[in-house]
Short mmCIF file of C-alpha atoms in Angstrom, two decimals:
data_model
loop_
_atom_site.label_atom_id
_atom_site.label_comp_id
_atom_site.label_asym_id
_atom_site.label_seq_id
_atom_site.Cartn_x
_atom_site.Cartn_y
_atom_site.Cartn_z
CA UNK G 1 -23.67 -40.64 -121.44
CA UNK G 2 -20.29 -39.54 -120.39
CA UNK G 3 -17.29 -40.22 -123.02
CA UNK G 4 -14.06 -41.46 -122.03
CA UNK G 5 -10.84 -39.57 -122.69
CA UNK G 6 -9.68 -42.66 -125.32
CA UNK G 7 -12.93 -42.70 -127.17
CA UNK G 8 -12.18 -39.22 -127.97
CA UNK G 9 -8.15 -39.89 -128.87
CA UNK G 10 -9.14 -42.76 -131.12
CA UNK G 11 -11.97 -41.03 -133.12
CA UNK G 12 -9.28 -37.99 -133.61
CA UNK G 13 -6.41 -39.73 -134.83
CA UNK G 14 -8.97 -41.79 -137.50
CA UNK G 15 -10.25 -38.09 -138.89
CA UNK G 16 -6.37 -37.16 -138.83
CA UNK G 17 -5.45 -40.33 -141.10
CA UNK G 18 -8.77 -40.06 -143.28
CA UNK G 19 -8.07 -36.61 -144.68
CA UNK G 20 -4.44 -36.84 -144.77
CA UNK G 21 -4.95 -39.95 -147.28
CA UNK G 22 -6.99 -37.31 -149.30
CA UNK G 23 -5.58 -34.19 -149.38
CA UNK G 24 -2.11 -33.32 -151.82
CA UNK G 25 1.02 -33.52 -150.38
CA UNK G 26 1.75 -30.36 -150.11
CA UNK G 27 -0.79 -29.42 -147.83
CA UNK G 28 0.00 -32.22 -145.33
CA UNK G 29 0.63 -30.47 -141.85
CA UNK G 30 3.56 -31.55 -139.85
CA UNK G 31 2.93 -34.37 -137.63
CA UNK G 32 4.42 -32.77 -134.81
CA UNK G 33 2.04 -29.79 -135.29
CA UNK G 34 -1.00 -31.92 -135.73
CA UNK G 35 -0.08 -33.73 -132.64
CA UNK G 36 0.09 -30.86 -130.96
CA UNK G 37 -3.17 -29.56 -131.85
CA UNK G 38 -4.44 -32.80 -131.32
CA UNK G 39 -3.77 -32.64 -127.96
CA UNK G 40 -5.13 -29.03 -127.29
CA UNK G 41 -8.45 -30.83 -128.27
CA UNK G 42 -8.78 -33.24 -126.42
CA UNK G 43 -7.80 -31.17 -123.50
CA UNK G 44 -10.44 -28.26 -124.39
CA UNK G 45 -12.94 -31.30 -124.63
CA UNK G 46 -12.23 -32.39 -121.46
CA UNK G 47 -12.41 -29.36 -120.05
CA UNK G 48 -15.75 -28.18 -121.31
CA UNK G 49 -17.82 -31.33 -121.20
CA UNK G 50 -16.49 -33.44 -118.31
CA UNK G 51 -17.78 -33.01 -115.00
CA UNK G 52 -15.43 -32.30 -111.65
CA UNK G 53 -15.19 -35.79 -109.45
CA UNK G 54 -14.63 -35.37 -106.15
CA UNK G 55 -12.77 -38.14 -105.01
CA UNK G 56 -12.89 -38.91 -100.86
CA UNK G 57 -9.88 -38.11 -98.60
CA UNK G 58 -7.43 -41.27 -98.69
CA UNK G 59 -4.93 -42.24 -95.11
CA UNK G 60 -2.32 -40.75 -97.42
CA UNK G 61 -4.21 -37.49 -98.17
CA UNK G 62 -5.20 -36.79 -94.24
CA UNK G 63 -3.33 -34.62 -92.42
CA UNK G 64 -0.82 -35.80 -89.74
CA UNK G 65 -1.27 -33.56 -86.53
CA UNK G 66 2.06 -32.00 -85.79
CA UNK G 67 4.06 -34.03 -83.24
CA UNK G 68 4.86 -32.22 -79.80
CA UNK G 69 7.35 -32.24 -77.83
CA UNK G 70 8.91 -31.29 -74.68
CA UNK G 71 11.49 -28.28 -74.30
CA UNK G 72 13.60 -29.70 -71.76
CA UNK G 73 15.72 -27.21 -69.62
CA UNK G 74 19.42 -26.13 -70.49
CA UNK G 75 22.16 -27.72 -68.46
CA UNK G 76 24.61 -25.64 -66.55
CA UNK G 77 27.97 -27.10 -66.28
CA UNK G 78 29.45 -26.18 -63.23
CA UNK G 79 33.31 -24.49 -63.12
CA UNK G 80 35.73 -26.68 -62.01
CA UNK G 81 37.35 -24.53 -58.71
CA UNK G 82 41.01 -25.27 -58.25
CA UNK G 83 41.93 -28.52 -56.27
CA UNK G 84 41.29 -28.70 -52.88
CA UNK G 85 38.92 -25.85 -52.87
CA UNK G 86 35.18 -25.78 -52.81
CA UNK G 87 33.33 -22.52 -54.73
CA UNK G 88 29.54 -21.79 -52.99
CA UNK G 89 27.51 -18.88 -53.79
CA UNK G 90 26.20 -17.06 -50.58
CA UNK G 91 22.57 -17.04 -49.58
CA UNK G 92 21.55 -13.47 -48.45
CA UNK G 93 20.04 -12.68 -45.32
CA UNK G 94 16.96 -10.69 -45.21
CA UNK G 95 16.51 -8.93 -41.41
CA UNK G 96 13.16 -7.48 -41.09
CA UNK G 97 13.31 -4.10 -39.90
CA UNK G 98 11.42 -3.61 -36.83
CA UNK G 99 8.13 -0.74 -37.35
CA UNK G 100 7.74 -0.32 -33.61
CA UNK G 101 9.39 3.26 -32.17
CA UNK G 102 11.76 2.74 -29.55
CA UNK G 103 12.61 5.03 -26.67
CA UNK G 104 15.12 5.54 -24.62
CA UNK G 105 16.02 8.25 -21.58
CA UNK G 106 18.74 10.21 -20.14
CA UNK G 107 17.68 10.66 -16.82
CA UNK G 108 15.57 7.76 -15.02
CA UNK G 109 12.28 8.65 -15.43
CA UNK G 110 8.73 7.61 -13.61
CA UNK G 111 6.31 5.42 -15.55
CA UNK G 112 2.98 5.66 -14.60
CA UNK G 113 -0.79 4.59 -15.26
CA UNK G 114 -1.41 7.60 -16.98
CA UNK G 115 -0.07 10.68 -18.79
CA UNK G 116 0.78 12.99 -15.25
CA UNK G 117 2.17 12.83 -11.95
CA UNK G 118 -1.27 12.84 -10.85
CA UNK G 119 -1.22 9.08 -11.83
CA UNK G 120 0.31 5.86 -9.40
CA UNK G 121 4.16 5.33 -10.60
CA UNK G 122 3.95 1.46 -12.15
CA UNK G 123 7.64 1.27 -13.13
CA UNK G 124 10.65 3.27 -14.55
CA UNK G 125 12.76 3.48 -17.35
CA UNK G 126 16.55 3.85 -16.39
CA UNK G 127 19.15 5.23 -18.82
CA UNK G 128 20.15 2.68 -20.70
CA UNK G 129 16.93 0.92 -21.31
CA UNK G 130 14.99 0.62 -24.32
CA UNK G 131 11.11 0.08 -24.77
CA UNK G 132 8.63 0.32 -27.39
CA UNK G 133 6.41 2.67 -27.84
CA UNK G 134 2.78 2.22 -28.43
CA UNK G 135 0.65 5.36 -28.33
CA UNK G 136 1.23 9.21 -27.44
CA UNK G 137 -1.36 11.41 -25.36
CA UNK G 138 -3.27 14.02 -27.12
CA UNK G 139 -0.51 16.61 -25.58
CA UNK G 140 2.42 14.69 -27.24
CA UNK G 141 4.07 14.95 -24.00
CA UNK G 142 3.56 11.33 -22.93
CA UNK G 143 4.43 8.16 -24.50
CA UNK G 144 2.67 5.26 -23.82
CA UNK G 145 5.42 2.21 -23.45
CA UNK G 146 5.65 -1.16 -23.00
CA UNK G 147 6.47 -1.30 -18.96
CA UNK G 148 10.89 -2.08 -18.71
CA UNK G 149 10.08 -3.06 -15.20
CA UNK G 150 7.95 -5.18 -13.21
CA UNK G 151 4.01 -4.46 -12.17
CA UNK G 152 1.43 -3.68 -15.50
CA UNK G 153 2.41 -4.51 -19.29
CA UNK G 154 2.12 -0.98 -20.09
CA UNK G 155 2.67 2.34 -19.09
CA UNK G 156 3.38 6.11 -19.46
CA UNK G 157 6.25 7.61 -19.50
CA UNK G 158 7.28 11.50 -19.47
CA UNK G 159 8.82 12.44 -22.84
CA UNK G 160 11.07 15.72 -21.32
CA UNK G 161 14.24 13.41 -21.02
CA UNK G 162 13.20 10.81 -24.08
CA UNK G 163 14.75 10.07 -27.27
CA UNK G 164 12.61 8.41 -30.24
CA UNK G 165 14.17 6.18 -32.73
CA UNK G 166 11.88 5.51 -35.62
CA UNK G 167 8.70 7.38 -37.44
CA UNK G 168 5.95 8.47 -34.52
CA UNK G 169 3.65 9.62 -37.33
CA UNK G 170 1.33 6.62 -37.53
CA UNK G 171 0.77 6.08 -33.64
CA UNK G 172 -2.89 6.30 -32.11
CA UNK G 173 -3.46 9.15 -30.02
CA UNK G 174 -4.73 7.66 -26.53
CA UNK G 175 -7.15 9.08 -24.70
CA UNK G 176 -6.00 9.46 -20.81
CA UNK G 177 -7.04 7.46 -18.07
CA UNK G 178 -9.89 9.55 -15.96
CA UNK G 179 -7.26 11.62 -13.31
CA UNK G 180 -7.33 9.81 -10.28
CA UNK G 181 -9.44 11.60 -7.11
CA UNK G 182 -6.70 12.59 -4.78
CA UNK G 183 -6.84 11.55 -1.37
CA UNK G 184 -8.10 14.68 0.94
CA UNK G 185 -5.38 14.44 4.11
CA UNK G 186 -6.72 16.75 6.48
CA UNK G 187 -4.47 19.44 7.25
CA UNK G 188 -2.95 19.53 10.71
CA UNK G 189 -3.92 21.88 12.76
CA UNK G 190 -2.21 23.38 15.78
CA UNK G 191 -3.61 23.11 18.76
CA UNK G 192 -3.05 23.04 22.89
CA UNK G 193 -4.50 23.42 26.45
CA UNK G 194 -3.85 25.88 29.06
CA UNK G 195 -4.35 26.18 32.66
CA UNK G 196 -3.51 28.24 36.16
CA UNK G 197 -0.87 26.10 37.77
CA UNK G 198 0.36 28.59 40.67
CA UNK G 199 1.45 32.11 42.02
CA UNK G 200 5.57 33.01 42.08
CA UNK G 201 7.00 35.73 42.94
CA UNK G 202 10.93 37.23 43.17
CA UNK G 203 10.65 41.19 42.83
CA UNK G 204 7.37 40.86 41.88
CA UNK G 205 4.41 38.49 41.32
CA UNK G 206 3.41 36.09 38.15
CA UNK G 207 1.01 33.42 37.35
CA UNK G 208 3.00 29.84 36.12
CA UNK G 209 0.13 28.12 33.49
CA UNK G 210 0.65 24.88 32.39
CA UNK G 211 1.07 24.82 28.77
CA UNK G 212 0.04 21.29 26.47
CA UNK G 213 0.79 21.33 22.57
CA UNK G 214 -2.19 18.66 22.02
CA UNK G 215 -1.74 19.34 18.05
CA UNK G 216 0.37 17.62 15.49
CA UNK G 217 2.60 21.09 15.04
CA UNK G 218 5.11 22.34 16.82
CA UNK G 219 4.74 25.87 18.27
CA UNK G 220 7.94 28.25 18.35
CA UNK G 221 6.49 31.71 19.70
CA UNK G 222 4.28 32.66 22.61
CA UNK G 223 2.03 36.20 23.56
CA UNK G 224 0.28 36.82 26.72
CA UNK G 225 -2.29 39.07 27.38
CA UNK G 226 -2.95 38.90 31.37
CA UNK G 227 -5.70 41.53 32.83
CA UNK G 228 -6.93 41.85 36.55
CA UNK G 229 -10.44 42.26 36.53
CA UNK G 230 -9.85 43.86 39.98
CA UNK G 231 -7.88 46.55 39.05
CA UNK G 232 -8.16 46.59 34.99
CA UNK G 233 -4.30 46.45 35.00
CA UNK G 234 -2.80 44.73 31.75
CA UNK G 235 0.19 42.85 31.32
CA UNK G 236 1.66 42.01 27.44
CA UNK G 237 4.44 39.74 26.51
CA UNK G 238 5.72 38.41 23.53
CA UNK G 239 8.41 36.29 23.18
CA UNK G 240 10.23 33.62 20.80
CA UNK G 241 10.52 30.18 22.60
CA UNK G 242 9.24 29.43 26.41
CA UNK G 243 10.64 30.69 30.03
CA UNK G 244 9.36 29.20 33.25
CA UNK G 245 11.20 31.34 36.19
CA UNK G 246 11.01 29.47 39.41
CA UNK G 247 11.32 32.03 41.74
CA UNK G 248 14.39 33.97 41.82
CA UNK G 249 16.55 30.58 41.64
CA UNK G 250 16.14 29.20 38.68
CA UNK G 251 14.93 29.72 34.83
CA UNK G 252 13.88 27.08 32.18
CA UNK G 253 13.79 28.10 28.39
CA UNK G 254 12.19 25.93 25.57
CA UNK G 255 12.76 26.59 21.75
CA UNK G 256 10.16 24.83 20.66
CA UNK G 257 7.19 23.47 22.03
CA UNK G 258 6.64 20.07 19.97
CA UNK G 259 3.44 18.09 19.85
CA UNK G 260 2.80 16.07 23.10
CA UNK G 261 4.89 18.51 25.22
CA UNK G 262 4.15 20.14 28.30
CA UNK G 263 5.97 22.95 29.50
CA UNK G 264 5.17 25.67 32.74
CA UNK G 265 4.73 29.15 31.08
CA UNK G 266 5.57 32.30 33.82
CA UNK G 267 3.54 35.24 32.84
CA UNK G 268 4.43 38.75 32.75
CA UNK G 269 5.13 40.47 36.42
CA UNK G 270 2.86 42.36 38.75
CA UNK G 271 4.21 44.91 40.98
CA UNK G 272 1.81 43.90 43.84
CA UNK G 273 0.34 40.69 44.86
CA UNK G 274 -2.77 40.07 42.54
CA UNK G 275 -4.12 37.20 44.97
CA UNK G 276 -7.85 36.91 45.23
CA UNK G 277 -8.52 38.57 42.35
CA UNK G 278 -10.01 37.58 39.31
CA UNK G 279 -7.56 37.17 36.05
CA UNK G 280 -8.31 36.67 32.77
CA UNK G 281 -5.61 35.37 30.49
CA UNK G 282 -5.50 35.17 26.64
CA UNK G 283 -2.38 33.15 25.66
CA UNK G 284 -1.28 32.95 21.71
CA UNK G 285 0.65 30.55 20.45
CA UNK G 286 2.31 30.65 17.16
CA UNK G 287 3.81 27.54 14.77
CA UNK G 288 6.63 30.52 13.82
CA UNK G 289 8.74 32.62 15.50
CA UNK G 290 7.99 36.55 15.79
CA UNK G 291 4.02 35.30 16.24
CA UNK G 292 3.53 34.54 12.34
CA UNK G 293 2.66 31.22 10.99
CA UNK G 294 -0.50 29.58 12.50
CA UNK G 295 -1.53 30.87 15.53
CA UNK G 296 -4.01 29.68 18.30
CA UNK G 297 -5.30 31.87 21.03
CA UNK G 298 -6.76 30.14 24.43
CA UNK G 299 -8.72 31.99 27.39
CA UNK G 300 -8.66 30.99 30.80
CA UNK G 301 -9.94 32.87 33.69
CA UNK G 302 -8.90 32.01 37.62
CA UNK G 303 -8.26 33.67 41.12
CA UNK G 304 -5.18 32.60 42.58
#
């Protein structure tokens, strides 16, 4: 049975009273003291002997959540500028920087399909102009460009007369175009015809032959090698350029004797009349004066 807090204050202060009435005087305590003490007992009581309540949580006892709020930004006042004039900050300008190498040359120079002058010429690049550059053959001697000019998008160009602006390092070595197969052009060869055209004579006698160049070169010098099988007598000449003696009246010379020409030749000079016999002629002819360059040798044989 659980005891009140007043049960125990009134039961105290009748003990007080009872023994007070009894005891002398003298040994009355003070009634401040024995108030005192009075309360220490009742407190000690109610300490020892009654039991904790736990009383539930009231509105007012429940904690508020703190409140939350917004931090709103600081606001600039703007300086006042002086009348009649208007204060703006400039934006700055940000030019990207181009990565591409550019090249430029001081003598025109050839830009072809590949890294060479074996390669087809596509374009050029004239001082002045500026291209990008691309790639670089494994040689480093060849940049591969954007074409300046007309014909394909790209193209190579000789680097001999070039000058780079910006890093090289990080451009892809290409790897050249197969070389193009030339184009065999035959090479021209000299070449003529030769025949007995008559006998002439003027303090002596010759043979005139009738000289063709059927070849694509002209021929400059001339030997003649002229034998009567008769006799086994043996005429030489050799000469620069072409003389046709028509008897003792007149003489025609020739330089040159230039493809498609045809020109009387007068052999060297017999002391005696060679008619009836049989000759045999070798006749030389030579692209080059003095009988060098390329020479062709014909044979005829005849009896005048």
């Amino acid at each position: 049975m659980s005891r009140t807090p007043g049960v125990y204050l009134s039961m105290t202060s009748l003990l007080i009273m009872s023994v007070a009435c009894s005891l002398p005087e003298a040994l009355v305590p003070d009634a401040r003291s024995v108030s005192t003490a009075a309360a220490q007992t009742v407190i000690a009581g109610l300490t020892q002997d009654a039991p904790l309540e736990v009383f539930p949580p009231t509105a007012e006892m429940t904690s508020t959540p703190a409140s939350t709020f917004t931090v709103q930004p600081p606001t600039l006042t703007p300086i006042s500028s002086p009348a009649g004039t208007e204060t703006q900050t400039p934006i700055p300008i940000f030019t990207p920087t181009s990565t591409i190498p550019l090249i430029s040359v001081s003598v025109p120079t050839n830009c072809r399909n590949g890294p060479g002058r074996a390669y087809v010429i596509t374009g050029s690049l004239l001082v002045g102009k500026i291209a990008e550059v691309y790639g670089r053959d494994p040689t480093g001697n060849y940049w591969y460009i954007r074409n300046p000019g007309a014909g394909a998008q790209f193209c190579w160009v000789w680097g001999e007369y070039a000058t780079l602006t910006g890093s090289t390092q990080l451009l892809p070595v290409f790897t050249p175009p197969p070389t193009p197969t030339p184009t065999m052009m035959p090479t021209p060869s000299p070449s003529f015809t030769a025949k007995f055209d008559n006998l002439d004579s003027c303090a002596g006698w010759w043979f005139d032959l009738q000289l063709k160049n059927t070849g694509a070169i002209s021929f400059r010098s001339v030997k003649i090698e002229v034998k009567d099988l008769a006799t086994d007598v043996e005429l030489v000449a050799l000469t620069d350029g072409f003389t046709d003696l028509d008897g003792c009246l007149k003489t025609t010379t020739k330089d040159v004797l230039a493809p498609g020409d045809t020109f009387n030749l007068s052999a060297p000079a017999f002391v005696y009349n060679p008619s009836g016999n049989n000759i045999r002629v070798f006749i030389t002819l030579c692209t080059n004066t003095a009988q060098k360059g390329g020479c062709v040798t014909n044979k005829i044989n005849f009896k005048p």
